[in-house]
Amino acid sequence: MVRDIGADIVIDYTADDFTRTEAPYDVIFDLAGNRELREIRRVLAADGVFISSAAAPGDNWFGPIRWLSQVALTDLFARQTLKALLMRPAAADLEYLAGLAVDGSLRPVIERRFPLSDTALAIAAFEQGHASGKTVLVA
């Protein structure tokens, strides 16, 4: 599925740990937040870019604050670029994405569909983690 949506290299996180490889990565886009920053920086190219949209390893209440601070502070002193992806939804952005969806340029990956009456089952499936796409409720 990941290759189908355009990835050149695919790493099966259930079998391989990307932080244990020797080859440096030019870009790491972290969606999971399950690695320490030192582990990520070790495999990031010297002039590589790290972008995190995740909270933080450990998932405690202060995790996001600590994580964002750590990423921002490290970015000040590292040759590597380290950024947290923070955003606010904007109507213009959503309209642009809607246009891409209409013309077929943007293809959402939907893992499972549930009828609205099975919302509890959908939430339970979502909580299992390891999704390979989005969970959708259908009215």
PDB file of C-alpha atoms in Angstrom:
ATOM      1  CA  MET A   1       0.000   0.000   0.000  1.00  0.00           C
ATOM      2  CA  VAL A   2       2.782   2.449   0.858  1.00  0.00           C
ATOM      3  CA  ARG A   3       4.539   1.802  -2.459  1.00  0.00           C
ATOM      4  CA  ASP A   4       1.212   2.285  -4.249  1.00  0.00           C
ATOM      5  CA  ILE A   5       0.917   5.814  -2.876  1.00  0.00           C
ATOM      6  CA  GLY A   6       4.430   6.756  -3.989  1.00  0.00           C
ATOM      7  CA  ALA A   7       7.053   5.681  -1.448  1.00  0.00           C
ATOM      8  CA  ASP A   8      10.451   4.737  -2.910  1.00  0.00           C
ATOM      9  CA  ILE A   9      11.636   2.874   0.175  1.00  0.00           C
ATOM     10  CA  VAL A  10       9.362   1.012   2.563  1.00  0.00           C
ATOM     11  CA  ILE A  11      10.437  -0.161   6.005  1.00  0.00           C
ATOM     12  CA  ASP A  12       8.288  -2.704   7.811  1.00  0.00           C
ATOM     13  CA  TYR A  13       8.374  -1.337  11.345  1.00  0.00           C
ATOM     14  CA  THR A  14       7.205  -4.708  12.709  1.00  0.00           C
ATOM     15  CA  ALA A  15      10.350  -6.377  11.348  1.00  0.00           C
ATOM     16  CA  ASP A  16      12.965  -3.625  10.997  1.00  0.00           C
ATOM     17  CA  ASP A  17      14.065  -0.730  13.188  1.00  0.00           C
ATOM     18  CA  PHE A  18      14.933   2.233  10.947  1.00  0.00           C
ATOM     19  CA  THR A  19      17.113   3.719  13.709  1.00  0.00           C
ATOM     20  CA  ARG A  20      19.422   0.678  13.532  1.00  0.00           C
ATOM     21  CA  THR A  21      20.389   1.127   9.877  1.00  0.00           C
ATOM     22  CA  GLU A  22      23.661   2.537   8.636  1.00  0.00           C
ATOM     23  CA  ALA A  23      22.374   4.489   5.632  1.00  0.00           C
ATOM     24  CA  PRO A  24      21.520   8.099   6.504  1.00  0.00           C
ATOM     25  CA  TYR A  25      18.068   9.434   5.686  1.00  0.00           C
ATOM     26  CA  ASP A  26      17.681  12.831   4.017  1.00  0.00           C
ATOM     27  CA  VAL A  27      14.197  13.346   5.448  1.00  0.00           C
ATOM     28  CA  ILE A  28      12.388  11.709   8.345  1.00  0.00           C
ATOM     29  CA  PHE A  29       8.725  12.579   8.784  1.00  0.00           C
ATOM     30  CA  ASP A  30       7.657  11.231  12.170  1.00  0.00           C
ATOM     31  CA  LEU A  31       3.984  10.403  12.540  1.00  0.00           C
ATOM     32  CA  ALA A  32       4.272   7.919  15.401  1.00  0.00           C
ATOM     33  CA  GLY A  33       6.414   9.650  18.013  1.00  0.00           C
ATOM     34  CA  ASN A  34       7.865   6.406  19.272  1.00  0.00           C
ATOM     35  CA  ARG A  35      11.593   7.149  18.985  1.00  0.00           C
ATOM     36  CA  GLU A  36      13.898   9.353  21.016  1.00  0.00           C
ATOM     37  CA  LEU A  37      15.371  12.361  19.232  1.00  0.00           C
ATOM     38  CA  ARG A  38      18.930  11.050  19.677  1.00  0.00           C
ATOM     39  CA  GLU A  39      17.982   7.820  17.857  1.00  0.00           C
ATOM     40  CA  ILE A  40      16.465   9.778  14.982  1.00  0.00           C
ATOM     41  CA  ARG A  41      19.396  12.182  14.686  1.00  0.00           C
ATOM     42  CA  ARG A  42      21.832   9.264  14.536  1.00  0.00           C
ATOM     43  CA  VAL A  43      20.337   8.050  11.229  1.00  0.00           C
ATOM     44  CA  LEU A  44      19.482  11.489   9.828  1.00  0.00           C
ATOM     45  CA  ALA A  45      21.963  12.807   7.253  1.00  0.00           C
ATOM     46  CA  ALA A  46      24.231  15.606   8.470  1.00  0.00           C
ATOM     47  CA  ASP A  47      22.180  18.144   6.511  1.00  0.00           C
ATOM     48  CA  GLY A  48      18.933  16.150   6.778  1.00  0.00           C
ATOM     49  CA  VAL A  49      15.491  17.321   7.804  1.00  0.00           C
ATOM     50  CA  PHE A  50      13.386  15.884  10.615  1.00  0.00           C
ATOM     51  CA  ILE A  51       9.714  16.827  10.883  1.00  0.00           C
ATOM     52  CA  SER A  52       7.571  15.628  13.758  1.00  0.00           C
ATOM     53  CA  SER A  53       3.800  15.697  13.813  1.00  0.00           C
ATOM     54  CA  ALA A  54       3.738  13.404  16.832  1.00  0.00           C
ATOM     55  CA  ALA A  55       3.522  14.222  20.514  1.00  0.00           C
ATOM     56  CA  ALA A  56       6.427  12.478  22.209  1.00  0.00           C
ATOM     57  CA  PRO A  57       7.840   9.120  23.173  1.00  0.00           C
ATOM     58  CA  GLY A  58       6.390   7.996  26.501  1.00  0.00           C
ATOM     59  CA  ASP A  59       2.982   9.607  26.032  1.00  0.00           C
ATOM     60  CA  ASN A  60       2.816  11.407  29.369  1.00  0.00           C
ATOM     61  CA  TRP A  61       0.927  14.629  30.070  1.00  0.00           C
ATOM     62  CA  PHE A  62       4.005  16.856  29.706  1.00  0.00           C
ATOM     63  CA  GLY A  63       5.284  14.857  26.733  1.00  0.00           C
ATOM     64  CA  PRO A  64       4.186  17.251  23.980  1.00  0.00           C
ATOM     65  CA  ILE A  65       5.654  20.278  25.754  1.00  0.00           C
ATOM     66  CA  ARG A  66       8.929  18.489  26.481  1.00  0.00           C
ATOM     67  CA  TRP A  67       9.098  17.067  22.949  1.00  0.00           C
ATOM     68  CA  LEU A  68       8.399  20.364  21.160  1.00  0.00           C
ATOM     69  CA  SER A  69      10.944  22.122  23.373  1.00  0.00           C
ATOM     70  CA  GLN A  70      13.554  19.445  22.724  1.00  0.00           C
ATOM     71  CA  VAL A  71      13.039  19.587  18.954  1.00  0.00           C
ATOM     72  CA  ALA A  72      13.132  23.423  18.886  1.00  0.00           C
ATOM     73  CA  LEU A  73      16.192  23.678  21.135  1.00  0.00           C
ATOM     74  CA  THR A  74      18.128  21.016  19.245  1.00  0.00           C
ATOM     75  CA  ASP A  75      17.309  22.759  15.963  1.00  0.00           C
ATOM     76  CA  LEU A  76      19.105  25.893  17.210  1.00  0.00           C
ATOM     77  CA  PHE A  77      22.410  24.086  17.615  1.00  0.00           C
ATOM     78  CA  ALA A  78      22.342  21.269  15.048  1.00  0.00           C
ATOM     79  CA  ARG A  79      23.338  21.310  11.396  1.00  0.00           C
ATOM     80  CA  GLN A  80      20.327  19.111  10.806  1.00  0.00           C
ATOM     81  CA  THR A  81      16.962  20.835  10.507  1.00  0.00           C
ATOM     82  CA  LEU A  82      14.477  19.709  13.158  1.00  0.00           C
ATOM     83  CA  LYS A  83      10.931  21.041  13.133  1.00  0.00           C
ATOM     84  CA  ALA A  84       7.592  20.292  14.710  1.00  0.00           C
ATOM     85  CA  LEU A  85       4.646  20.358  12.346  1.00  0.00           C
ATOM     86  CA  LEU A  86       2.112  22.676  13.911  1.00  0.00           C
ATOM     87  CA  MET A  87      -0.817  23.978  11.935  1.00  0.00           C
ATOM     88  CA  ARG A  88      -4.222  25.552  12.019  1.00  0.00           C
ATOM     89  CA  PRO A  89      -6.850  24.420   9.561  1.00  0.00           C
ATOM     90  CA  ALA A  90      -7.661  27.106   7.013  1.00  0.00           C
ATOM     91  CA  ALA A  91     -10.569  27.180   4.567  1.00  0.00           C
ATOM     92  CA  ALA A  92      -8.255  27.845   1.615  1.00  0.00           C
ATOM     93  CA  ASP A  93      -6.128  24.806   2.461  1.00  0.00           C
ATOM     94  CA  LEU A  94      -9.177  22.577   2.790  1.00  0.00           C
ATOM     95  CA  GLU A  95     -10.564  23.846  -0.523  1.00  0.00           C
ATOM     96  CA  TYR A  96      -7.227  23.107  -2.198  1.00  0.00           C
ATOM     97  CA  LEU A  97      -7.203  19.557  -0.784  1.00  0.00           C
ATOM     98  CA  ALA A  98     -10.824  19.062  -1.852  1.00  0.00           C
ATOM     99  CA  GLY A  99      -9.842  20.057  -5.402  1.00  0.00           C
ATOM    100  CA  LEU A 100      -7.013  17.518  -5.393  1.00  0.00           C
ATOM    101  CA  ALA A 101      -9.440  14.833  -4.226  1.00  0.00           C
ATOM    102  CA  VAL A 102     -11.953  15.728  -6.943  1.00  0.00           C
ATOM    103  CA  ASP A 103      -9.365  15.565  -9.735  1.00  0.00           C
ATOM    104  CA  GLY A 104      -7.912  12.309  -8.399  1.00  0.00           C
ATOM    105  CA  SER A 105      -4.498  13.712  -7.404  1.00  0.00           C
ATOM    106  CA  LEU A 106      -5.167  13.020  -3.730  1.00  0.00           C
ATOM    107  CA  ARG A 107      -6.236   9.487  -2.916  1.00  0.00           C
ATOM    108  CA  PRO A 108      -7.114   8.798   0.710  1.00  0.00           C
ATOM    109  CA  VAL A 109      -6.169   5.400   2.052  1.00  0.00           C
ATOM    110  CA  ILE A 110      -9.161   3.910   3.848  1.00  0.00           C
ATOM    111  CA  GLU A 111      -8.458   0.797   5.866  1.00  0.00           C
ATOM    112  CA  ARG A 112     -11.941   0.060   7.177  1.00  0.00           C
ATOM    113  CA  ARG A 113     -15.470   1.384   6.909  1.00  0.00           C
ATOM    114  CA  PHE A 114     -18.020   0.973   9.701  1.00  0.00           C
ATOM    115  CA  PRO A 115     -21.717   1.835   9.726  1.00  0.00           C
ATOM    116  CA  LEU A 116     -22.491   4.660  12.135  1.00  0.00           C
ATOM    117  CA  SER A 117     -24.330   2.154  14.336  1.00  0.00           C
ATOM    118  CA  ASP A 118     -20.983   0.351  14.893  1.00  0.00           C
ATOM    119  CA  THR A 119     -19.147   3.431  16.187  1.00  0.00           C
ATOM    120  CA  ALA A 120     -18.025   1.567  19.326  1.00  0.00           C
ATOM    121  CA  LEU A 121     -16.477  -1.187  17.175  1.00  0.00           C
ATOM    122  CA  ALA A 122     -14.756   1.429  14.994  1.00  0.00           C
ATOM    123  CA  ILE A 123     -13.245   3.107  18.051  1.00  0.00           C
ATOM    124  CA  ALA A 124     -12.092  -0.252  19.411  1.00  0.00           C
ATOM    125  CA  ALA A 125     -10.443  -1.078  16.070  1.00  0.00           C
ATOM    126  CA  PHE A 126      -8.799   2.349  15.956  1.00  0.00           C
ATOM    127  CA  GLU A 127      -7.441   1.952  19.492  1.00  0.00           C
ATOM    128  CA  GLN A 128      -5.635  -1.227  18.435  1.00  0.00           C
ATOM    129  CA  GLY A 129      -3.170   1.005  16.563  1.00  0.00           C
ATOM    130  CA  HIS A 130      -1.023  -0.005  13.608  1.00  0.00           C
ATOM    131  CA  ALA A 131      -3.536   1.236  11.057  1.00  0.00           C
ATOM    132  CA  SER A 132      -2.583   1.116   7.403  1.00  0.00           C
ATOM    133  CA  GLY A 133      -5.190   3.722   6.535  1.00  0.00           C
ATOM    134  CA  LYS A 134      -8.090   5.687   7.947  1.00  0.00           C
ATOM    135  CA  THR A 135     -11.116   4.309   9.723  1.00  0.00           C
ATOM    136  CA  VAL A 136     -14.332   5.774   8.320  1.00  0.00           C
ATOM    137  CA  LEU A 137     -17.849   5.889   9.741  1.00  0.00           C
ATOM    138  CA  VAL A 138     -20.587   5.706   7.095  1.00  0.00           C
ATOM    139  CA  ALA A 139     -24.076   7.062   7.743  1.00  0.00           C
TER     140      ALA A 139
END
